[in-house]
Structures are given as structure tokens and as C-alpha cells.
């Protein structure tokens, strides 16, 4: 049995499908415990990672745990996992964990999560991913409204990764000890500007989309309307001050999964209906 937390999220849902397709028994934990969209043989469980007591029973009989970071109950859930006989944990993390900057709100919670899994007594793997291709879904309302798409950080190239590839790396780490006690640095296959991604989305949709880059002040106002200010400060540190470089393509996905990571064009075609 494998327990997947965040099972209805971008990565968790892909991992649930991958495990089920591999013939593994899967217990899918989400706040709602909903079954819609899950393979028929998957056991859906309601649980809140900020309330470890709601996850305790779901750990019974579990061999491997996929854990989302940044929740208040993660240390206690890891202790419960060890007591229940769980053998290994795979943590979703980010490249910024490698900066060591605990004062950065995003890097800080990822570093704390990695510290907790290393101290858990379980065999662990941390998946340090670049930005997700699925972040482009945040542009959907703009794209439905017209052909002009406003984007922050227009000059920053990033090697965004498809959650599908993160899930395939997680699958490998859950099913074997080949990646035990390692942090895997995962990237997509190409470094793109925001305008490149908008153009590729337009091609997938059969539309001529155009990009407008936001100024720093405009970007800050836009982001602060959607997330806490410390997180906005973190992204400005990464992409304006340059404390995080996500522009370098790494071979890790292919080394771990045996196949090259999916391109943004592939992701765009697969998710065109969302726009």
C-alpha cells in the first residue's frame, strides 16, 4: 500500500494514476476525501496535513508515503509513519531548498520539510523541482478574455517541469531504493521565457496570443492580490534579485525515469481544454 497526500493536486493526482497503472494499492489523501477523477481501485481518504490525527489511521499497512511540504503536522505525521512501519517517504520539494536561505519564506518551509524527512528515521527522497508547467493555468482567465496576456518577470527563463514527470520520478523513488537518502534535482527539458510559453499556448489553441510584461511594481501588486506578501518577497528574491537560477536543464528526469521530460508544447496540447 502507498499513501499519497495532496492526492487531488497537480502532482498527487498524476502519482495516484501512475501507482494504480503499475498495479500498486493506493490510498489517496485529500482534505475532501473525494473519489472523482481517481482510478476505481484507489481508496480515497479525508485527511488534513495540519491535523496529524486525521492522517494516523490512513498509515496502517502503508509501505511508502508521498508527502507534501509546508504543513504544520509534517513532523508528527512522519513519526506516526515510522511507528506504523512505513519504510520510505518521498517529499515534494523545490530547487530553492538548495539555497539554504531560511529567511526566504518559500525556501524556508522547503528546507524545514527536508530537515524533517531526513530526521524521520525513514528512507527518504526529496524531489527538488523547478516551477511547474501547470502554473500556466493561472493565465486561463486572461486567455479566455482576449489575446493580450500580462505576465510577471518577463525576462526570466525557467525550465518548467510537467507534474507528470515529477510523479514518474516519485514513482521510481517509492518503488525502489535506488534514490534513497538523496535530493533529486528535477527540471523540464528547455529554458523558456514567459513569452515563449504564451506563444506555445497560442499554437495549441490556434490563436495568436501576445505577451505584455508587467513592471516590477505591477507584478508585485498582481501577486500580492493572490498570495501572502512574504511569498511575493520570496519570488522577487528568486527572479529579480537572482538568488535562484531555474534556467539550467538537468538530465535527472531521464536518468530516473528512463525517458526524457515532456515539453511545454506537449503539456499545452494535453491541457488546451483548460484555456
PDB file of C-alpha atoms in Angstrom:
ATOM      1  CA  UNK A   1       0.000   0.000   0.000  1.00  0.00           C
ATOM      2  CA  UNK A   2       1.205   3.501  -0.860  1.00  0.00           C
ATOM      3  CA  UNK A   3      -0.196   6.662   0.703  1.00  0.00           C
ATOM      4  CA  UNK A   4      -0.313   9.787  -1.475  1.00  0.00           C
ATOM      5  CA  UNK A   5      -1.030  13.103   0.236  1.00  0.00           C
ATOM      6  CA  UNK A   6      -2.255  16.022  -1.847  1.00  0.00           C
ATOM      7  CA  UNK A   7      -3.857  13.339  -3.995  1.00  0.00           C
ATOM      8  CA  UNK A   8      -6.101  15.722  -5.931  1.00  0.00           C
ATOM      9  CA  UNK A   9      -3.305  18.204  -6.700  1.00  0.00           C
ATOM     10  CA  UNK A  10      -1.275  18.518  -9.886  1.00  0.00           C
ATOM     11  CA  UNK A  11       1.469  16.093  -8.815  1.00  0.00           C
ATOM     12  CA  UNK A  12      -0.518  13.927  -6.419  1.00  0.00           C
ATOM     13  CA  UNK A  13      -3.205  13.065  -8.962  1.00  0.00           C
ATOM     14  CA  UNK A  14      -0.568  12.062 -11.520  1.00  0.00           C
ATOM     15  CA  UNK A  15       1.193   9.900  -8.932  1.00  0.00           C
ATOM     16  CA  UNK A  16      -2.036   8.163  -7.893  1.00  0.00           C
ATOM     17  CA  UNK A  17      -2.641   7.262 -11.538  1.00  0.00           C
ATOM     18  CA  UNK A  18       0.946   6.100 -12.041  1.00  0.00           C
ATOM     19  CA  UNK A  19       0.859   3.836  -8.985  1.00  0.00           C
ATOM     20  CA  UNK A  20      -2.519   2.392  -9.941  1.00  0.00           C
ATOM     21  CA  UNK A  21      -1.333   1.746 -13.507  1.00  0.00           C
ATOM     22  CA  UNK A  22       1.670  -0.095 -12.039  1.00  0.00           C
ATOM     23  CA  UNK A  23      -0.672  -2.428 -10.163  1.00  0.00           C
ATOM     24  CA  UNK A  24       0.057  -0.978  -6.728  1.00  0.00           C
ATOM     25  CA  UNK A  25      -2.514  -0.465  -3.980  1.00  0.00           C
ATOM     26  CA  UNK A  26      -3.036   3.250  -3.365  1.00  0.00           C
ATOM     27  CA  UNK A  27      -4.614   5.248  -0.566  1.00  0.00           C
ATOM     28  CA  UNK A  28      -5.289   8.823  -1.705  1.00  0.00           C
ATOM     29  CA  UNK A  29      -5.469  11.517   0.976  1.00  0.00           C
ATOM     30  CA  UNK A  30      -7.051  14.904   0.360  1.00  0.00           C
ATOM     31  CA  UNK A  31      -8.953  17.332   2.555  1.00  0.00           C
ATOM     32  CA  UNK A  32     -12.232  16.369   0.890  1.00  0.00           C
ATOM     33  CA  UNK A  33     -11.563  12.657   0.543  1.00  0.00           C
ATOM     34  CA  UNK A  34     -13.341  12.817  -2.813  1.00  0.00           C
ATOM     35  CA  UNK A  35     -13.183   9.953  -5.278  1.00  0.00           C
ATOM     36  CA  UNK A  36     -13.985  11.840  -8.513  1.00  0.00           C
ATOM     37  CA  UNK A  37     -11.201  11.540 -11.057  1.00  0.00           C
ATOM     38  CA  UNK A  38      -9.414   8.756  -9.176  1.00  0.00           C
ATOM     39  CA  UNK A  39      -8.959   5.258 -10.621  1.00  0.00           C
ATOM     40  CA  UNK A  40     -11.721   2.947  -9.428  1.00  0.00           C
ATOM     41  CA  UNK A  41      -9.413   0.731  -7.355  1.00  0.00           C
ATOM     42  CA  UNK A  42      -7.941   3.643  -5.355  1.00  0.00           C
ATOM     43  CA  UNK A  43      -9.013   4.131  -1.725  1.00  0.00           C
ATOM     44  CA  UNK A  44      -9.895   7.776  -1.048  1.00  0.00           C
ATOM     45  CA  UNK A  45      -9.415   9.126   2.483  1.00  0.00           C
ATOM     46  CA  UNK A  46     -10.133  12.546   4.000  1.00  0.00           C
ATOM     47  CA  UNK A  47      -7.190  13.995   5.920  1.00  0.00           C
ATOM     48  CA  UNK A  48      -5.661  17.356   6.812  1.00  0.00           C
ATOM     49  CA  UNK A  49      -1.851  17.608   6.989  1.00  0.00           C
ATOM     50  CA  UNK A  50      -2.210  20.377   9.570  1.00  0.00           C
ATOM     51  CA  UNK A  51      -4.074  17.885  11.808  1.00  0.00           C
ATOM     52  CA  UNK A  52      -1.920  14.746  12.098  1.00  0.00           C
ATOM     53  CA  UNK A  53      -4.610  12.846  13.979  1.00  0.00           C
ATOM     54  CA  UNK A  54      -6.724  12.836  10.788  1.00  0.00           C
ATOM     55  CA  UNK A  55      -3.957  11.007   8.891  1.00  0.00           C
ATOM     56  CA  UNK A  56      -2.868   8.467  11.547  1.00  0.00           C
ATOM     57  CA  UNK A  57      -5.262   5.661  10.656  1.00  0.00           C
ATOM     58  CA  UNK A  58      -4.545   6.029   6.925  1.00  0.00           C
ATOM     59  CA  UNK A  59      -0.922   4.997   7.585  1.00  0.00           C
ATOM     60  CA  UNK A  60      -1.828   1.457   8.636  1.00  0.00           C
ATOM     61  CA  UNK A  61      -0.313  -1.101   6.273  1.00  0.00           C
ATOM     62  CA  UNK A  62       1.469   1.554   4.200  1.00  0.00           C
ATOM     63  CA  UNK A  63       4.880   0.812   2.687  1.00  0.00           C
ATOM     64  CA  UNK A  64       5.680   4.192   1.111  1.00  0.00           C
ATOM     65  CA  UNK A  65       4.471   7.763   1.734  1.00  0.00           C
ATOM     66  CA  UNK A  66       4.379  10.695  -0.700  1.00  0.00           C
ATOM     67  CA  UNK A  67       4.371  13.858   1.386  1.00  0.00           C
ATOM     68  CA  UNK A  68       3.502  17.446   0.518  1.00  0.00           C
ATOM     69  CA  UNK A  69       5.675  20.100   2.258  1.00  0.00           C
ATOM     70  CA  UNK A  70       4.799  23.131   4.327  1.00  0.00           C
ATOM     71  CA  UNK A  71       2.141  21.771   6.679  1.00  0.00           C
ATOM     72  CA  UNK A  72       2.191  22.103  10.444  1.00  0.00           C
ATOM     73  CA  UNK A  73       1.705  18.411  11.093  1.00  0.00           C
ATOM     74  CA  UNK A  74       4.503  17.059   8.932  1.00  0.00           C
ATOM     75  CA  UNK A  75       6.905  16.168  11.764  1.00  0.00           C
ATOM     76  CA  UNK A  76       4.218  14.316  13.716  1.00  0.00           C
ATOM     77  CA  UNK A  77       2.926  12.570  10.578  1.00  0.00           C
ATOM     78  CA  UNK A  78       6.455  11.322   9.873  1.00  0.00           C
ATOM     79  CA  UNK A  79       6.718   9.996  13.444  1.00  0.00           C
ATOM     80  CA  UNK A  80       3.339   8.283  13.015  1.00  0.00           C
ATOM     81  CA  UNK A  81       4.549   6.816   9.714  1.00  0.00           C
ATOM     82  CA  UNK A  82       7.634   5.306  11.329  1.00  0.00           C
ATOM     83  CA  UNK A  83       5.565   3.874  14.170  1.00  0.00           C
ATOM     84  CA  UNK A  84       3.172   2.345  11.627  1.00  0.00           C
ATOM     85  CA  UNK A  85       6.010   0.571   9.823  1.00  0.00           C
ATOM     86  CA  UNK A  86       6.252   2.807   6.750  1.00  0.00           C
ATOM     87  CA  UNK A  87       9.576   2.146   5.010  1.00  0.00           C
ATOM     88  CA  UNK A  88      10.190   5.232   2.884  1.00  0.00           C
ATOM     89  CA  UNK A  89       8.984   8.770   2.285  1.00  0.00           C
ATOM     90  CA  UNK A  90       9.202  10.823  -0.909  1.00  0.00           C
ATOM     91  CA  UNK A  91       8.919  14.563  -0.328  1.00  0.00           C
ATOM     92  CA  UNK A  92       7.785  17.110  -2.902  1.00  0.00           C
ATOM     93  CA  UNK A  93      10.275  19.970  -2.629  1.00  0.00           C
ATOM     94  CA  UNK A  94      11.714  22.745  -4.787  1.00  0.00           C
ATOM     95  CA  UNK A  95      15.030  23.902  -6.145  1.00  0.00           C
ATOM     96  CA  UNK A  96      15.104  26.787  -3.686  1.00  0.00           C
ATOM     97  CA  UNK A  97      15.675  24.318  -0.834  1.00  0.00           C
ATOM     98  CA  UNK A  98      19.228  24.107  -2.117  1.00  0.00           C
ATOM     99  CA  UNK A  99      19.851  27.803  -1.443  1.00  0.00           C
ATOM    100  CA  UNK A 100      19.892  27.266   2.329  1.00  0.00           C
ATOM    101  CA  UNK A 101      18.108  30.609   2.777  1.00  0.00           C
ATOM    102  CA  UNK A 102      15.804  30.061   5.746  1.00  0.00           C
ATOM    103  CA  UNK A 103      14.836  33.742   5.735  1.00  0.00           C
ATOM    104  CA  UNK A 104      13.154  33.284   2.369  1.00  0.00           C
ATOM    105  CA  UNK A 105       9.518  32.254   3.006  1.00  0.00           C
ATOM    106  CA  UNK A 106       9.388  29.679   0.203  1.00  0.00           C
ATOM    107  CA  UNK A 107      12.879  28.256   0.607  1.00  0.00           C
ATOM    108  CA  UNK A 108      12.443  28.256   4.376  1.00  0.00           C
ATOM    109  CA  UNK A 109       9.428  25.961   4.506  1.00  0.00           C
ATOM    110  CA  UNK A 110      11.021  23.601   1.988  1.00  0.00           C
ATOM    111  CA  UNK A 111      14.261  23.446   3.979  1.00  0.00           C
ATOM    112  CA  UNK A 112      12.268  22.709   7.145  1.00  0.00           C
ATOM    113  CA  UNK A 113      10.375  19.928   5.369  1.00  0.00           C
ATOM    114  CA  UNK A 114      13.599  18.375   4.087  1.00  0.00           C
ATOM    115  CA  UNK A 115      15.100  18.557   7.583  1.00  0.00           C
ATOM    116  CA  UNK A 116      12.055  16.728   8.949  1.00  0.00           C
ATOM    117  CA  UNK A 117      12.225  13.847   6.447  1.00  0.00           C
ATOM    118  CA  UNK A 118      15.968  13.423   6.993  1.00  0.00           C
ATOM    119  CA  UNK A 119      15.391  13.237  10.744  1.00  0.00           C
ATOM    120  CA  UNK A 120      12.410  10.880  10.443  1.00  0.00           C
ATOM    121  CA  UNK A 121      14.335   7.608  10.517  1.00  0.00           C
ATOM    122  CA  UNK A 122      12.692   6.594   7.212  1.00  0.00           C
ATOM    123  CA  UNK A 123      14.493   6.105   3.915  1.00  0.00           C
ATOM    124  CA  UNK A 124      13.793   9.367   2.138  1.00  0.00           C
ATOM    125  CA  UNK A 125      13.971  11.040  -1.257  1.00  0.00           C
ATOM    126  CA  UNK A 126      13.455  14.742  -1.837  1.00  0.00           C
ATOM    127  CA  UNK A 127      12.235  15.910  -5.264  1.00  0.00           C
ATOM    128  CA  UNK A 128      13.649  19.404  -5.786  1.00  0.00           C
ATOM    129  CA  UNK A 129      11.613  20.635  -8.747  1.00  0.00           C
ATOM    130  CA  UNK A 130      11.674  23.786 -10.823  1.00  0.00           C
ATOM    131  CA  UNK A 131       8.459  25.754 -11.428  1.00  0.00           C
ATOM    132  CA  UNK A 132       5.525  23.648 -12.626  1.00  0.00           C
ATOM    133  CA  UNK A 133       4.181  23.868 -16.179  1.00  0.00           C
ATOM    134  CA  UNK A 134       0.732  23.786 -14.591  1.00  0.00           C
ATOM    135  CA  UNK A 135       1.381  27.284 -13.194  1.00  0.00           C
ATOM    136  CA  UNK A 136       0.342  28.441 -16.680  1.00  0.00           C
ATOM    137  CA  UNK A 137      -3.237  27.640 -15.686  1.00  0.00           C
ATOM    138  CA  UNK A 138      -3.146  30.932 -13.788  1.00  0.00           C
ATOM    139  CA  UNK A 139      -3.286  32.633 -17.219  1.00  0.00           C
ATOM    140  CA  UNK A 140      -6.513  30.899 -18.224  1.00  0.00           C
ATOM    141  CA  UNK A 141      -8.884  33.743 -17.316  1.00  0.00           C
ATOM    142  CA  UNK A 142      -6.798  36.241 -19.292  1.00  0.00           C
ATOM    143  CA  UNK A 143      -6.615  33.948 -22.303  1.00  0.00           C
ATOM    144  CA  UNK A 144     -10.360  33.340 -22.278  1.00  0.00           C
ATOM    145  CA  UNK A 145     -10.897  37.114 -22.125  1.00  0.00           C
ATOM    146  CA  UNK A 146      -8.646  38.108 -25.047  1.00  0.00           C
ATOM    147  CA  UNK A 147      -5.341  37.791 -26.872  1.00  0.00           C
ATOM    148  CA  UNK A 148      -3.196  40.016 -24.605  1.00  0.00           C
ATOM    149  CA  UNK A 149      -1.580  38.145 -21.727  1.00  0.00           C
ATOM    150  CA  UNK A 150       0.128  40.042 -18.911  1.00  0.00           C
ATOM    151  CA  UNK A 151       2.966  38.189 -17.164  1.00  0.00           C
ATOM    152  CA  UNK A 152       5.379  38.939 -14.288  1.00  0.00           C
ATOM    153  CA  UNK A 153       9.152  38.550 -14.595  1.00  0.00           C
ATOM    154  CA  UNK A 154       9.110  38.680 -18.430  1.00  0.00           C
ATOM    155  CA  UNK A 155      12.905  38.397 -18.777  1.00  0.00           C
ATOM    156  CA  UNK A 156      13.340  35.295 -16.605  1.00  0.00           C
ATOM    157  CA  UNK A 157      13.957  31.938 -18.270  1.00  0.00           C
ATOM    158  CA  UNK A 158      12.853  28.863 -16.338  1.00  0.00           C
ATOM    159  CA  UNK A 159      12.980  25.136 -17.083  1.00  0.00           C
ATOM    160  CA  UNK A 160       9.401  24.450 -16.014  1.00  0.00           C
ATOM    161  CA  UNK A 161       8.543  20.799 -15.403  1.00  0.00           C
ATOM    162  CA  UNK A 162       5.377  18.833 -16.137  1.00  0.00           C
ATOM    163  CA  UNK A 163       3.809  17.416 -12.938  1.00  0.00           C
ATOM    164  CA  UNK A 164       3.557  14.145 -14.886  1.00  0.00           C
ATOM    165  CA  UNK A 165       7.365  13.884 -14.855  1.00  0.00           C
ATOM    166  CA  UNK A 166       7.559  14.723 -11.155  1.00  0.00           C
ATOM    167  CA  UNK A 167       5.077  11.924 -10.488  1.00  0.00           C
ATOM    168  CA  UNK A 168       7.101   9.455 -12.564  1.00  0.00           C
ATOM    169  CA  UNK A 169      10.226  10.337 -10.567  1.00  0.00           C
ATOM    170  CA  UNK A 170       8.229   9.913  -7.340  1.00  0.00           C
ATOM    171  CA  UNK A 171       7.028   6.523  -8.564  1.00  0.00           C
ATOM    172  CA  UNK A 172      10.598   5.357  -9.091  1.00  0.00           C
ATOM    173  CA  UNK A 173      11.647   6.607  -5.652  1.00  0.00           C
ATOM    174  CA  UNK A 174       8.699   4.881  -3.956  1.00  0.00           C
ATOM    175  CA  UNK A 175       9.206   1.524  -5.653  1.00  0.00           C
ATOM    176  CA  UNK A 176      12.953   1.105  -5.160  1.00  0.00           C
ATOM    177  CA  UNK A 177      15.895   2.109  -3.000  1.00  0.00           C
ATOM    178  CA  UNK A 178      17.850   3.430  -5.996  1.00  0.00           C
ATOM    179  CA  UNK A 179      17.264   7.032  -4.894  1.00  0.00           C
ATOM    180  CA  UNK A 180      17.169   6.566  -1.130  1.00  0.00           C
ATOM    181  CA  UNK A 181      18.548   9.365   1.035  1.00  0.00           C
ATOM    182  CA  UNK A 182      19.093  11.673  -1.948  1.00  0.00           C
ATOM    183  CA  UNK A 183      17.756  15.003  -3.167  1.00  0.00           C
ATOM    184  CA  UNK A 184      16.891  14.731  -6.866  1.00  0.00           C
ATOM    185  CA  UNK A 185      17.116  17.986  -8.829  1.00  0.00           C
ATOM    186  CA  UNK A 186      14.326  17.849 -11.427  1.00  0.00           C
ATOM    187  CA  UNK A 187      13.874  20.199 -14.394  1.00  0.00           C
ATOM    188  CA  UNK A 188      11.951  20.340 -17.621  1.00  0.00           C
ATOM    189  CA  UNK A 189      13.694  19.924 -20.997  1.00  0.00           C
ATOM    190  CA  UNK A 190      14.027  23.568 -22.078  1.00  0.00           C
ATOM    191  CA  UNK A 191      14.539  27.051 -20.649  1.00  0.00           C
ATOM    192  CA  UNK A 192      11.692  29.300 -21.778  1.00  0.00           C
ATOM    193  CA  UNK A 193      10.680  32.911 -21.266  1.00  0.00           C
ATOM    194  CA  UNK A 194       7.074  33.651 -20.256  1.00  0.00           C
ATOM    195  CA  UNK A 195       6.502  34.945 -23.800  1.00  0.00           C
ATOM    196  CA  UNK A 196       7.663  31.583 -25.188  1.00  0.00           C
ATOM    197  CA  UNK A 197       5.093  29.761 -23.086  1.00  0.00           C
ATOM    198  CA  UNK A 198       2.312  32.155 -24.110  1.00  0.00           C
ATOM    199  CA  UNK A 199       3.227  31.698 -27.780  1.00  0.00           C
ATOM    200  CA  UNK A 200       3.219  27.898 -27.382  1.00  0.00           C
ATOM    201  CA  UNK A 201      -0.170  28.054 -25.643  1.00  0.00           C
ATOM    202  CA  UNK A 202      -1.459  30.117 -28.554  1.00  0.00           C
ATOM    203  CA  UNK A 203      -0.243  27.498 -31.014  1.00  0.00           C
ATOM    204  CA  UNK A 204      -2.014  24.758 -29.049  1.00  0.00           C
ATOM    205  CA  UNK A 205      -5.210  26.819 -29.059  1.00  0.00           C
ATOM    206  CA  UNK A 206      -4.939  28.002 -32.666  1.00  0.00           C
ATOM    207  CA  UNK A 207      -4.713  31.622 -31.543  1.00  0.00           C
ATOM    208  CA  UNK A 208      -2.222  34.475 -31.882  1.00  0.00           C
ATOM    209  CA  UNK A 209      -1.586  35.341 -28.238  1.00  0.00           C
ATOM    210  CA  UNK A 210       0.642  38.281 -27.364  1.00  0.00           C
ATOM    211  CA  UNK A 211       2.579  38.900 -24.168  1.00  0.00           C
ATOM    212  CA  UNK A 212       2.804  42.088 -22.114  1.00  0.00           C
ATOM    213  CA  UNK A 213       5.477  42.073 -19.429  1.00  0.00           C
ATOM    214  CA  UNK A 214       4.495  43.611 -16.110  1.00  0.00           C
ATOM    215  CA  UNK A 215       6.773  46.120 -14.421  1.00  0.00           C
ATOM    216  CA  UNK A 216       8.086  45.138 -11.005  1.00  0.00           C
ATOM    217  CA  UNK A 217       5.501  47.373  -9.300  1.00  0.00           C
ATOM    218  CA  UNK A 218       2.695  45.911 -11.399  1.00  0.00           C
ATOM    219  CA  UNK A 219       3.902  42.375 -10.760  1.00  0.00           C
ATOM    220  CA  UNK A 220       4.086  42.953  -7.014  1.00  0.00           C
ATOM    221  CA  UNK A 221       0.535  44.347  -6.913  1.00  0.00           C
ATOM    222  CA  UNK A 222      -0.763  41.443  -9.001  1.00  0.00           C
ATOM    223  CA  UNK A 223       0.970  38.773  -6.905  1.00  0.00           C
ATOM    224  CA  UNK A 224       0.061  40.328  -3.548  1.00  0.00           C
ATOM    225  CA  UNK A 225      -3.602  40.116  -4.582  1.00  0.00           C
ATOM    226  CA  UNK A 226      -3.175  36.327  -4.846  1.00  0.00           C
ATOM    227  CA  UNK A 227      -0.695  35.275  -2.168  1.00  0.00           C
ATOM    228  CA  UNK A 228       0.809  36.405   1.171  1.00  0.00           C
ATOM    229  CA  UNK A 229       3.415  39.160   0.953  1.00  0.00           C
ATOM    230  CA  UNK A 230       6.291  37.009   2.318  1.00  0.00           C
ATOM    231  CA  UNK A 231       5.794  34.627  -0.629  1.00  0.00           C
ATOM    232  CA  UNK A 232       5.790  37.556  -3.062  1.00  0.00           C
ATOM    233  CA  UNK A 233       9.019  38.786  -1.485  1.00  0.00           C
ATOM    234  CA  UNK A 234      10.431  35.276  -1.961  1.00  0.00           C
ATOM    235  CA  UNK A 235       9.652  35.233  -5.689  1.00  0.00           C
ATOM    236  CA  UNK A 236      11.127  38.717  -6.134  1.00  0.00           C
ATOM    237  CA  UNK A 237      14.261  37.450  -4.400  1.00  0.00           C
ATOM    238  CA  UNK A 238      14.411  34.477  -6.777  1.00  0.00           C
ATOM    239  CA  UNK A 239      13.594  36.155 -10.065  1.00  0.00           C
ATOM    240  CA  UNK A 240      14.535  39.830  -9.624  1.00  0.00           C
ATOM    241  CA  UNK A 241      17.487  39.629  -7.228  1.00  0.00           C
ATOM    242  CA  UNK A 242      18.628  36.409  -8.906  1.00  0.00           C
ATOM    243  CA  UNK A 243      19.037  34.247  -5.797  1.00  0.00           C
ATOM    244  CA  UNK A 244      17.597  31.219  -7.657  1.00  0.00           C
ATOM    245  CA  UNK A 245      18.529  30.120 -11.182  1.00  0.00           C
ATOM    246  CA  UNK A 246      15.952  27.803 -12.757  1.00  0.00           C
ATOM    247  CA  UNK A 247      17.306  28.232 -16.296  1.00  0.00           C
ATOM    248  CA  UNK A 248      19.674  25.239 -16.366  1.00  0.00           C
ATOM    249  CA  UNK A 249      18.391  21.999 -17.924  1.00  0.00           C
ATOM    250  CA  UNK A 250      19.422  18.916 -15.927  1.00  0.00           C
ATOM    251  CA  UNK A 251      19.270  15.264 -17.091  1.00  0.00           C
ATOM    252  CA  UNK A 252      17.790  13.913 -13.862  1.00  0.00           C
ATOM    253  CA  UNK A 253      14.272  13.127 -15.093  1.00  0.00           C
ATOM    254  CA  UNK A 254      15.553  10.902 -17.881  1.00  0.00           C
ATOM    255  CA  UNK A 255      18.133   9.289 -15.598  1.00  0.00           C
ATOM    256  CA  UNK A 256      15.472   8.430 -13.012  1.00  0.00           C
ATOM    257  CA  UNK A 257      12.510   7.545 -15.236  1.00  0.00           C
ATOM    258  CA  UNK A 258      14.220   6.260 -18.385  1.00  0.00           C
ATOM    259  CA  UNK A 259      12.509   8.801 -20.644  1.00  0.00           C
ATOM    260  CA  UNK A 260      13.058  12.495 -21.407  1.00  0.00           C
ATOM    261  CA  UNK A 261      10.812  15.021 -19.671  1.00  0.00           C
ATOM    262  CA  UNK A 262       7.781  16.313 -21.520  1.00  0.00           C
ATOM    263  CA  UNK A 263       7.979  19.641 -23.326  1.00  0.00           C
ATOM    264  CA  UNK A 264       5.753  22.612 -22.630  1.00  0.00           C
ATOM    265  CA  UNK A 265       4.177  22.119 -26.063  1.00  0.00           C
ATOM    266  CA  UNK A 266       3.132  18.612 -25.014  1.00  0.00           C
ATOM    267  CA  UNK A 267       1.705  19.943 -21.758  1.00  0.00           C
ATOM    268  CA  UNK A 268      -0.157  22.735 -23.596  1.00  0.00           C
ATOM    269  CA  UNK A 269      -1.782  20.327 -26.065  1.00  0.00           C
ATOM    270  CA  UNK A 270      -2.801  17.977 -23.257  1.00  0.00           C
ATOM    271  CA  UNK A 271      -4.403  20.807 -21.230  1.00  0.00           C
ATOM    272  CA  UNK A 272      -5.802  23.024 -24.020  1.00  0.00           C
ATOM    273  CA  UNK A 273      -9.360  22.473 -22.793  1.00  0.00           C
ATOM    274  CA  UNK A 274      -8.498  24.316 -19.570  1.00  0.00           C
ATOM    275  CA  UNK A 275      -7.990  27.535 -21.540  1.00  0.00           C
TER     276      UNK A 275
END
